[in-house]
Amino acid sequence: MCGIEFPGHPDLIVGLDSPDDAGVYRITEEIALIQTVDFFTPIVDDPYWFGQIAAANALSDIYAMGGKPITAMNLVCFPSDRMQIGILREILRGGIDKLKEAEVVLVGGHSVDDEELKYGLSATGLIHPRKVLTKRNLQVGDRLILTKPLGTGIINTAIKGGLASSELIEYVSSLMAELNKKASEVMLQYDVHACTDITGFGLLGHLAEMVEGTEVGVSVEASRVPTIQKAVEFASMGFVPGGTRKNYEFIRDMVDFSDNVSAVMRDILFDPQTSGGLLISLNSGEAEKLVEDLNSAGIRQVSVVGEVVREPKEKIVVL
Ligand code: CO
Ligand code: CO
Ligand code: CO
């Protein structure tokens, strides 16, 4: 990150030198702390939804590592001179309600006056030091499972363009506000090799982080990737966020698309997600059972989207 060398520590299990979701620090042989922070400008107009989404998003990295979040702190930037305090109250209410659902205790926070509204949280979780799931450790033959449909970036662009119906806004808000808690708990009953959550880099960007510098590659079956139906429509009308292009440029050398993958589908595979689903890698023999268990837990749009291959190494082949 920025060419700076970050100091390590014998108890720092996951730090800034790896591309991982959160930092992990060992306290004892049995317990490690997971720490993460995330905040952003509003993605939806409704302040209560925004608060819920921000909280679900902030906790997601802990779930992706297989940890249990326990405490959180609010981070608030608020333009008090031009925005009613009632808006902030609704945002915080959304955050608090989401934390309650997650059984996470709000222990504090900090706010500053700022030109632009921003909200998020820092979150702390616990995990066994030897059970930390990272982006590494993909194994040849593994199946890759995605737990939420893609397309929230495209829908959010359509919302900003005033084209999304209130039903669609409601649907995509609830999707982004959905905790990855259940998915993580179900996943932990399996021998999972690696996991991450899909956020700003899109599915392919996050897959790139998982294979870069390793001895494996992945193949993705585009037709099996769960997508928000309306996102396909809006993408074909050109409502694609700026981040999509950046995500593509960033890893273009690592991706090989088969000719029958449409331009719209490519946009969806690179679509930056807010509070996206988990991407789980585990033995092929257990994949279908995990999908069934996730379905039974109420997580509906889950699918095996690809597999880990020996060749080509450090590449993503999209079929
Ligand atoms: Co993450
Ligand atoms: Co983060
Ligand atoms: Co303070």
mmCIF file of C-alpha atoms and ligand atoms in Angstrom:
data_model
loop_
_atom_site.group_PDB
_atom_site.id
_atom_site.type_symbol
_atom_site.label_atom_id
_atom_site.label_comp_id
_atom_site.label_asym_id
_atom_site.label_seq_id
_atom_site.Cartn_x
_atom_site.Cartn_y
_atom_site.Cartn_z
ATOM 1 C CA MET A 1 0.000 0.000 0.000
ATOM 2 C CA CYS A 2 1.458 3.373 -1.160
ATOM 3 C CA GLY A 3 4.963 1.838 -1.215
ATOM 4 C CA ILE A 4 5.286 2.147 2.545
ATOM 5 C CA GLU A 5 6.744 -0.697 4.559
ATOM 6 C CA PHE A 6 4.580 -1.458 7.555
ATOM 7 C CA PRO A 7 6.184 -2.755 10.736
ATOM 8 C CA GLY A 8 5.311 -6.339 11.622
ATOM 9 C CA HIS A 9 4.955 -7.973 15.021
ATOM 10 C CA PRO A 10 5.251 -11.609 16.166
ATOM 11 C CA ASP A 11 1.577 -11.596 17.193
ATOM 12 C CA LEU A 12 0.311 -9.840 14.088
ATOM 13 C CA ILE A 13 -1.172 -12.804 12.198
ATOM 14 C CA VAL A 14 -2.696 -10.794 9.352
ATOM 15 C CA GLY A 15 -1.436 -7.265 8.737
ATOM 16 C CA LEU A 16 -1.208 -4.709 5.981
ATOM 17 C CA ASP A 17 1.357 -6.701 3.994
ATOM 18 C CA SER A 18 -1.338 -9.148 2.871
ATOM 19 C CA PRO A 19 -4.411 -8.183 0.828
ATOM 20 C CA ASP A 20 -6.804 -9.368 3.502
ATOM 21 C CA ASP A 21 -10.170 -8.241 4.807
ATOM 22 C CA ALA A 22 -9.148 -7.280 8.314
ATOM 23 C CA GLY A 23 -6.197 -7.258 10.677
ATOM 24 C CA VAL A 24 -5.721 -10.158 13.096
ATOM 25 C CA TYR A 25 -3.686 -9.939 16.298
ATOM 26 C CA ARG A 26 -3.023 -12.853 18.644
ATOM 27 C CA ILE A 27 -3.775 -12.231 22.321
ATOM 28 C CA THR A 28 -3.269 -15.785 23.614
ATOM 29 C CA GLU A 29 -2.835 -19.229 22.037
ATOM 30 C CA GLU A 30 -6.638 -19.461 21.906
ATOM 31 C CA ILE A 31 -7.809 -15.964 21.140
ATOM 32 C CA ALA A 32 -7.012 -13.409 18.458
ATOM 33 C CA LEU A 33 -8.592 -10.016 17.791
ATOM 34 C CA ILE A 34 -9.948 -9.149 14.357
ATOM 35 C CA GLN A 35 -10.095 -5.422 13.662
ATOM 36 C CA THR A 36 -11.577 -3.609 10.702
ATOM 37 C CA VAL A 37 -12.975 -0.213 9.776
ATOM 38 C CA ASP A 38 -15.157 0.959 6.909
ATOM 39 C CA PHE A 39 -17.083 4.147 6.182
ATOM 40 C CA PHE A 40 -18.508 5.843 3.100
ATOM 41 C CA THR A 41 -20.809 8.482 1.678
ATOM 42 C CA PRO A 42 -24.519 7.594 1.341
ATOM 43 C CA ILE A 43 -25.393 5.040 -1.330
ATOM 44 C CA VAL A 44 -29.139 5.283 -0.816
ATOM 45 C CA ASP A 45 -31.258 8.322 0.084
ATOM 46 C CA ASP A 46 -33.056 6.747 3.014
ATOM 47 C CA PRO A 47 -30.928 7.449 6.128
ATOM 48 C CA TYR A 48 -32.251 4.463 8.076
ATOM 49 C CA TRP A 49 -31.327 2.053 5.267
ATOM 50 C CA PHE A 50 -27.957 3.781 4.877
ATOM 51 C CA GLY A 51 -27.187 3.196 8.559
ATOM 52 C CA GLN A 52 -28.089 -0.482 8.302
ATOM 53 C CA ILE A 53 -26.052 -0.976 5.126
ATOM 54 C CA ALA A 54 -22.994 0.746 6.603
ATOM 55 C CA ALA A 55 -23.135 -1.484 9.687
ATOM 56 C CA ALA A 56 -23.640 -4.704 7.703
ATOM 57 C CA ASN A 57 -20.738 -3.678 5.482
ATOM 58 C CA ALA A 58 -18.435 -2.887 8.408
ATOM 59 C CA LEU A 59 -19.038 -6.272 10.059
ATOM 60 C CA SER A 60 -18.685 -8.217 6.827
ATOM 61 C CA ASP A 61 -14.880 -8.484 6.865
ATOM 62 C CA ILE A 62 -15.025 -10.208 10.257
ATOM 63 C CA TYR A 63 -17.580 -12.731 9.012
ATOM 64 C CA ALA A 64 -15.436 -13.334 5.908
ATOM 65 C CA MET A 65 -12.500 -14.312 8.114
ATOM 66 C CA GLY A 66 -14.646 -16.737 10.067
ATOM 67 C CA GLY A 67 -14.699 -14.543 13.174
ATOM 68 C CA LYS A 68 -17.379 -13.393 15.575
ATOM 69 C CA PRO A 69 -17.819 -9.617 15.843
ATOM 70 C CA ILE A 70 -18.310 -8.460 19.430
ATOM 71 C CA THR A 71 -17.989 -4.670 19.605
ATOM 72 C CA ALA A 72 -18.214 -1.679 17.248
ATOM 73 C CA MET A 73 -17.729 2.087 17.266
ATOM 74 C CA ASN A 74 -19.485 4.699 15.157
ATOM 75 C CA LEU A 75 -17.597 7.000 12.782
ATOM 76 C CA VAL A 76 -19.576 10.042 11.730
ATOM 77 C CA CYS A 77 -18.795 12.978 9.421
ATOM 78 C CA PHE A 78 -21.774 15.325 9.407
ATOM 79 C CA PRO A 79 -22.481 18.719 7.788
ATOM 80 C CA SER A 80 -24.429 20.110 10.754
ATOM 81 C CA ASP A 81 -24.762 23.565 9.173
ATOM 82 C CA ARG A 82 -26.903 22.349 6.287
ATOM 83 C CA MET A 83 -28.397 19.007 7.309
ATOM 84 C CA GLN A 84 -31.053 18.337 9.887
ATOM 85 C CA ILE A 85 -29.875 16.412 12.904
ATOM 86 C CA GLY A 86 -32.874 14.120 12.435
ATOM 87 C CA ILE A 87 -31.111 12.603 9.429
ATOM 88 C CA LEU A 88 -28.121 11.669 11.546
ATOM 89 C CA ARG A 89 -30.430 10.235 14.171
ATOM 90 C CA GLU A 90 -32.009 7.932 11.541
ATOM 91 C CA ILE A 91 -28.594 6.816 10.266
ATOM 92 C CA LEU A 92 -27.442 5.964 13.771
ATOM 93 C CA ARG A 93 -30.719 4.176 14.499
ATOM 94 C CA GLY A 94 -30.144 2.041 11.386
ATOM 95 C CA GLY A 95 -26.601 1.218 12.517
ATOM 96 C CA ILE A 96 -27.717 0.355 16.044
ATOM 97 C CA ASP A 97 -30.556 -1.871 14.867
ATOM 98 C CA LYS A 98 -28.194 -3.779 12.582
ATOM 99 C CA LEU A 99 -25.678 -4.221 15.403
ATOM 100 C CA LYS A 100 -28.461 -5.538 17.645
ATOM 101 C CA GLU A 101 -29.411 -8.065 14.982
ATOM 102 C CA ALA A 102 -25.741 -9.104 14.820
ATOM 103 C CA GLU A 103 -25.499 -9.223 18.629
ATOM 104 C CA VAL A 104 -22.667 -6.725 18.532
ATOM 105 C CA VAL A 105 -22.284 -4.110 21.285
ATOM 106 C CA LEU A 106 -21.830 -0.469 20.370
ATOM 107 C CA VAL A 107 -19.122 0.805 22.714
ATOM 108 C CA GLY A 108 -18.500 4.332 21.466
ATOM 109 C CA GLY A 109 -17.772 6.467 18.492
ATOM 110 C CA HIS A 110 -16.549 9.769 17.203
ATOM 111 C CA SER A 111 -18.041 12.476 15.042
ATOM 112 C CA VAL A 112 -16.601 15.467 13.190
ATOM 113 C CA ASP A 113 -18.179 18.311 11.315
ATOM 114 C CA ASP A 114 -17.551 17.763 7.625
ATOM 115 C CA GLU A 115 -18.672 19.140 4.253
ATOM 116 C CA GLU A 116 -19.883 15.726 3.180
ATOM 117 C CA LEU A 117 -21.919 13.205 5.122
ATOM 118 C CA LYS A 118 -20.108 9.941 5.822
ATOM 119 C CA TYR A 119 -20.933 7.088 8.145
ATOM 120 C CA GLY A 120 -19.384 3.780 9.046
ATOM 121 C CA LEU A 121 -17.994 1.793 11.922
ATOM 122 C CA SER A 122 -14.874 0.219 13.256
ATOM 123 C CA ALA A 123 -15.549 -3.304 14.435
ATOM 124 C CA THR A 124 -13.725 -5.818 16.582
ATOM 125 C CA GLY A 125 -14.191 -9.555 16.560
ATOM 126 C CA LEU A 126 -12.732 -12.698 18.063
ATOM 127 C CA ILE A 127 -11.315 -15.789 16.427
ATOM 128 C CA HIS A 128 -9.090 -18.754 17.212
ATOM 129 C CA PRO A 129 -5.600 -17.813 15.951
ATOM 130 C CA ARG A 130 -5.300 -21.027 13.930
ATOM 131 C CA LYS A 131 -8.763 -20.828 12.389
ATOM 132 C CA VAL A 132 -8.422 -17.548 10.518
ATOM 133 C CA LEU A 133 -9.794 -17.744 6.981
ATOM 134 C CA THR A 134 -7.862 -15.557 4.552
ATOM 135 C CA LYS A 135 -7.909 -14.956 0.810
ATOM 136 C CA ARG A 136 -5.027 -17.391 0.402
ATOM 137 C CA ASN A 137 -4.987 -21.179 0.581
ATOM 138 C CA LEU A 138 -7.152 -21.921 -2.484
ATOM 139 C CA GLN A 139 -6.646 -25.581 -3.384
ATOM 140 C CA VAL A 140 -6.793 -27.153 -6.818
ATOM 141 C CA GLY A 141 -10.220 -28.745 -7.358
ATOM 142 C CA ASP A 142 -11.970 -26.460 -4.830
ATOM 143 C CA ARG A 143 -15.366 -25.060 -5.759
ATOM 144 C CA LEU A 144 -16.107 -21.358 -5.316
ATOM 145 C CA ILE A 145 -19.441 -20.382 -3.791
ATOM 146 C CA LEU A 146 -20.961 -16.892 -3.874
ATOM 147 C CA THR A 147 -23.696 -16.023 -1.347
ATOM 148 C CA LYS A 148 -25.272 -12.814 -2.729
ATOM 149 C CA PRO A 149 -26.194 -11.816 -6.298
ATOM 150 C CA LEU A 150 -24.038 -9.229 -8.099
ATOM 151 C CA GLY A 151 -25.192 -5.897 -9.521
ATOM 152 C CA THR A 152 -25.587 -3.520 -6.576
ATOM 153 C CA GLY A 153 -23.125 -1.030 -8.120
ATOM 154 C CA ILE A 154 -25.148 -0.886 -11.335
ATOM 155 C CA ILE A 155 -28.434 -0.505 -9.444
ATOM 156 C CA ASN A 156 -26.951 2.245 -7.268
ATOM 157 C CA THR A 157 -25.924 4.082 -10.451
ATOM 158 C CA ALA A 158 -29.460 3.722 -11.773
ATOM 159 C CA ILE A 159 -30.807 5.034 -8.448
ATOM 160 C CA LYS A 160 -28.607 8.140 -8.799
ATOM 161 C CA GLY A 161 -29.934 8.518 -12.348
ATOM 162 C CA GLY A 162 -33.474 8.467 -10.975
ATOM 163 C CA LEU A 163 -34.388 5.299 -12.863
ATOM 164 C CA ALA A 164 -34.928 2.787 -10.125
ATOM 165 C CA SER A 165 -38.450 2.070 -8.870
ATOM 166 C CA SER A 166 -39.123 2.263 -5.143
ATOM 167 C CA GLU A 167 -39.561 -1.535 -5.078
ATOM 168 C CA LEU A 168 -36.132 -2.003 -6.627
ATOM 169 C CA ILE A 169 -34.544 0.476 -4.197
ATOM 170 C CA GLU A 170 -36.167 -1.382 -1.316
ATOM 171 C CA TYR A 171 -34.961 -4.740 -2.632
ATOM 172 C CA VAL A 172 -31.366 -3.698 -3.243
ATOM 173 C CA SER A 173 -31.218 -1.850 0.100
ATOM 174 C CA SER A 174 -32.311 -4.947 1.973
ATOM 175 C CA LEU A 175 -29.809 -7.035 0.012
ATOM 176 C CA MET A 176 -26.942 -4.700 0.967
ATOM 177 C CA ALA A 177 -28.168 -4.509 4.557
ATOM 178 C CA GLU A 178 -28.264 -8.295 4.875
ATOM 179 C CA LEU A 179 -25.610 -9.469 7.318
ATOM 180 C CA ASN A 180 -23.125 -12.106 6.219
ATOM 181 C CA LYS A 181 -23.556 -13.573 9.702
ATOM 182 C CA LYS A 182 -25.677 -16.595 8.812
ATOM 183 C CA ALA A 183 -23.613 -17.396 5.731
ATOM 184 C CA SER A 184 -20.475 -17.300 7.863
ATOM 185 C CA GLU A 185 -21.949 -19.489 10.603
ATOM 186 C CA VAL A 186 -23.088 -22.105 8.085
ATOM 187 C CA MET A 187 -19.737 -21.994 6.294
ATOM 188 C CA LEU A 188 -17.878 -22.616 9.561
ATOM 189 C CA GLN A 189 -19.497 -26.039 9.836
ATOM 190 C CA TYR A 190 -17.393 -26.999 6.823
ATOM 191 C CA ASP A 191 -13.691 -27.362 6.145
ATOM 192 C CA VAL A 192 -13.411 -24.092 4.226
ATOM 193 C CA HIS A 193 -10.012 -23.315 2.669
ATOM 194 C CA ALA A 194 -10.373 -19.597 1.919
ATOM 195 C CA CYS A 195 -12.972 -16.846 2.047
ATOM 196 C CA THR A 196 -13.451 -13.168 1.322
ATOM 197 C CA ASP A 197 -16.368 -10.795 0.919
ATOM 198 C CA ILE A 198 -17.168 -9.148 -2.403
ATOM 199 C CA THR A 199 -16.913 -5.358 -2.227
ATOM 200 C CA GLY A 200 -15.374 -2.577 -4.313
ATOM 201 C CA PHE A 201 -13.208 -4.635 -6.664
ATOM 202 C CA GLY A 202 -16.098 -6.764 -7.880
ATOM 203 C CA LEU A 203 -16.116 -10.561 -8.134
ATOM 204 C CA LEU A 204 -13.193 -10.762 -10.561
ATOM 205 C CA GLY A 205 -11.122 -8.164 -8.696
ATOM 206 C CA HIS A 206 -11.437 -10.092 -5.468
ATOM 207 C CA LEU A 207 -10.672 -13.367 -7.242
ATOM 208 C CA ALA A 208 -7.527 -11.717 -8.604
ATOM 209 C CA GLU A 209 -6.408 -10.979 -5.040
ATOM 210 C CA MET A 210 -6.962 -14.636 -4.201
ATOM 211 C CA VAL A 211 -4.807 -16.050 -7.011
ATOM 212 C CA GLU A 212 -2.098 -13.392 -7.380
ATOM 213 C CA GLY A 213 1.298 -14.721 -6.338
ATOM 214 C CA THR A 214 -0.035 -18.252 -5.791
ATOM 215 C CA GLU A 215 0.395 -21.573 -7.568
ATOM 216 C CA VAL A 216 -3.232 -21.749 -8.716
ATOM 217 C CA GLY A 217 -5.766 -20.083 -10.991
ATOM 218 C CA VAL A 218 -9.557 -20.050 -11.123
ATOM 219 C CA SER A 219 -12.181 -20.652 -13.744
ATOM 220 C CA VAL A 220 -15.534 -18.885 -13.451
ATOM 221 C CA GLU A 221 -18.717 -20.054 -15.111
ATOM 222 C CA ALA A 222 -20.453 -16.770 -15.963
ATOM 223 C CA SER A 223 -23.866 -18.356 -16.507
ATOM 224 C CA ARG A 224 -23.892 -19.670 -12.936
ATOM 225 C CA VAL A 225 -23.081 -16.351 -11.257
ATOM 226 C CA PRO A 226 -26.156 -15.048 -9.377
ATOM 227 C CA THR A 227 -27.122 -11.581 -10.592
ATOM 228 C CA ILE A 228 -29.825 -9.046 -9.787
ATOM 229 C CA GLN A 229 -32.174 -9.329 -12.766
ATOM 230 C CA LYS A 230 -32.639 -5.571 -13.104
ATOM 231 C CA ALA A 231 -28.865 -5.012 -13.097
ATOM 232 C CA VAL A 232 -28.622 -6.846 -16.402
ATOM 233 C CA GLU A 233 -31.204 -4.489 -17.876
ATOM 234 C CA PHE A 234 -29.565 -1.319 -16.549
ATOM 235 C CA ALA A 235 -26.083 -2.460 -17.577
ATOM 236 C CA SER A 236 -27.278 -2.969 -21.145
ATOM 237 C CA MET A 237 -28.619 0.614 -21.024
ATOM 238 C CA GLY A 238 -25.163 1.819 -19.983
ATOM 239 C CA PHE A 239 -25.714 2.405 -16.266
ATOM 240 C CA VAL A 240 -22.308 1.172 -15.246
ATOM 241 C CA PRO A 241 -20.430 2.791 -12.341
ATOM 242 C CA GLY A 242 -17.009 4.371 -12.923
ATOM 243 C CA GLY A 243 -15.395 1.774 -10.689
ATOM 244 C CA THR A 244 -16.172 -1.040 -13.139
ATOM 245 C CA ARG A 245 -13.726 0.248 -15.737
ATOM 246 C CA LYS A 246 -11.044 0.790 -13.104
ATOM 247 C CA ASN A 247 -11.540 -2.728 -11.788
ATOM 248 C CA TYR A 248 -11.100 -4.052 -15.319
ATOM 249 C CA GLU A 249 -7.996 -1.980 -16.115
ATOM 250 C CA PHE A 250 -6.440 -3.003 -12.820
ATOM 251 C CA ILE A 251 -6.388 -6.734 -13.534
ATOM 252 C CA ARG A 252 -6.963 -6.996 -17.302
ATOM 253 C CA ASP A 253 -3.771 -9.047 -17.741
ATOM 254 C CA MET A 254 -5.065 -11.646 -15.325
ATOM 255 C CA VAL A 255 -8.471 -12.239 -16.937
ATOM 256 C CA ASP A 256 -9.256 -14.286 -20.003
ATOM 257 C CA PHE A 257 -12.875 -14.114 -21.227
ATOM 258 C CA SER A 258 -14.319 -16.718 -23.530
ATOM 259 C CA ASP A 259 -16.022 -15.106 -26.553
ATOM 260 C CA ASN A 260 -19.524 -16.056 -25.463
ATOM 261 C CA VAL A 261 -19.343 -13.958 -22.270
ATOM 262 C CA SER A 262 -21.375 -10.852 -23.164
ATOM 263 C CA ALA A 263 -20.190 -7.289 -22.549
ATOM 264 C CA VAL A 264 -23.034 -6.832 -20.053
ATOM 265 C CA MET A 265 -21.979 -9.925 -18.112
ATOM 266 C CA ARG A 266 -18.378 -8.670 -18.039
ATOM 267 C CA ASP A 267 -19.611 -5.406 -16.514
ATOM 268 C CA ILE A 268 -21.495 -7.362 -13.867
ATOM 269 C CA LEU A 269 -18.491 -9.516 -13.018
ATOM 270 C CA PHE A 270 -16.443 -6.336 -12.431
ATOM 271 C CA ASP A 271 -19.290 -4.418 -10.784
ATOM 272 C CA PRO A 272 -18.153 -2.873 -7.476
ATOM 273 C CA GLN A 273 -20.393 -4.219 -4.720
ATOM 274 C CA THR A 274 -21.448 -2.583 -1.489
ATOM 275 C CA SER A 275 -21.761 -5.096 1.326
ATOM 276 C CA GLY A 276 -21.661 -8.007 -1.117
ATOM 277 C CA GLY A 277 -21.767 -11.697 -0.324
ATOM 278 C CA LEU A 278 -19.112 -14.128 0.801
ATOM 279 C CA LEU A 279 -16.964 -15.970 -1.713
ATOM 280 C CA ILE A 280 -16.118 -19.348 -0.208
ATOM 281 C CA SER A 281 -13.592 -21.919 -1.418
ATOM 282 C CA LEU A 282 -13.895 -25.523 -0.303
ATOM 283 C CA ASN A 283 -13.548 -29.155 -1.426
ATOM 284 C CA SER A 284 -15.654 -29.980 -4.469
ATOM 285 C CA GLY A 285 -17.288 -32.909 -2.639
ATOM 286 C CA GLU A 286 -18.780 -30.589 -0.013
ATOM 287 C CA ALA A 287 -19.877 -27.715 -2.260
ATOM 288 C CA GLU A 288 -23.416 -28.820 -3.114
ATOM 289 C CA LYS A 289 -24.146 -29.686 0.509
ATOM 290 C CA LEU A 290 -22.964 -26.245 1.637
ATOM 291 C CA VAL A 291 -25.193 -24.595 -0.972
ATOM 292 C CA GLU A 292 -28.155 -26.623 0.350
ATOM 293 C CA ASP A 293 -27.373 -25.653 3.939
ATOM 294 C CA LEU A 294 -27.095 -21.986 2.970
ATOM 295 C CA ASN A 295 -30.464 -22.256 1.209
ATOM 296 C CA SER A 296 -31.998 -23.832 4.296
ATOM 297 C CA ALA A 297 -30.618 -20.961 6.380
ATOM 298 C CA GLY A 298 -32.635 -18.577 4.209
ATOM 299 C CA ILE A 299 -29.830 -17.503 1.873
ATOM 300 C CA ARG A 300 -31.544 -17.989 -1.447
ATOM 301 C CA GLN A 301 -29.400 -16.743 -4.300
ATOM 302 C CA VAL A 302 -26.341 -18.885 -3.638
ATOM 303 C CA SER A 303 -24.443 -20.672 -6.341
ATOM 304 C CA VAL A 304 -21.251 -22.517 -7.173
ATOM 305 C CA VAL A 305 -19.675 -20.010 -9.561
ATOM 306 C CA GLY A 306 -16.358 -21.606 -10.421
ATOM 307 C CA GLU A 307 -13.435 -23.751 -9.405
ATOM 308 C CA VAL A 308 -9.771 -23.601 -8.543
ATOM 309 C CA VAL A 309 -7.462 -24.930 -11.282
ATOM 310 C CA ARG A 310 -3.769 -25.756 -11.502
ATOM 311 C CA GLU A 311 -3.273 -23.959 -14.826
ATOM 312 C CA PRO A 312 -3.148 -21.213 -15.900
ATOM 313 C CA LYS A 313 -1.623 -20.021 -12.617
ATOM 314 C CA GLU A 314 -2.512 -16.577 -11.283
ATOM 315 C CA LYS A 315 -5.190 -16.221 -13.952
ATOM 316 C CA ILE A 316 -8.966 -16.031 -14.053
ATOM 317 C CA VAL A 317 -10.599 -17.789 -16.979
ATOM 318 C CA VAL A 318 -14.248 -16.806 -17.515
ATOM 319 C CA LEU A 319 -16.330 -19.272 -19.503
HETATM 320 CO CO CO B 1 -13.506 -7.478 2.682
HETATM 321 CO CO CO B 2 -12.836 -3.110 4.836
HETATM 322 CO CO CO B 3 -13.095 11.051 19.900
#
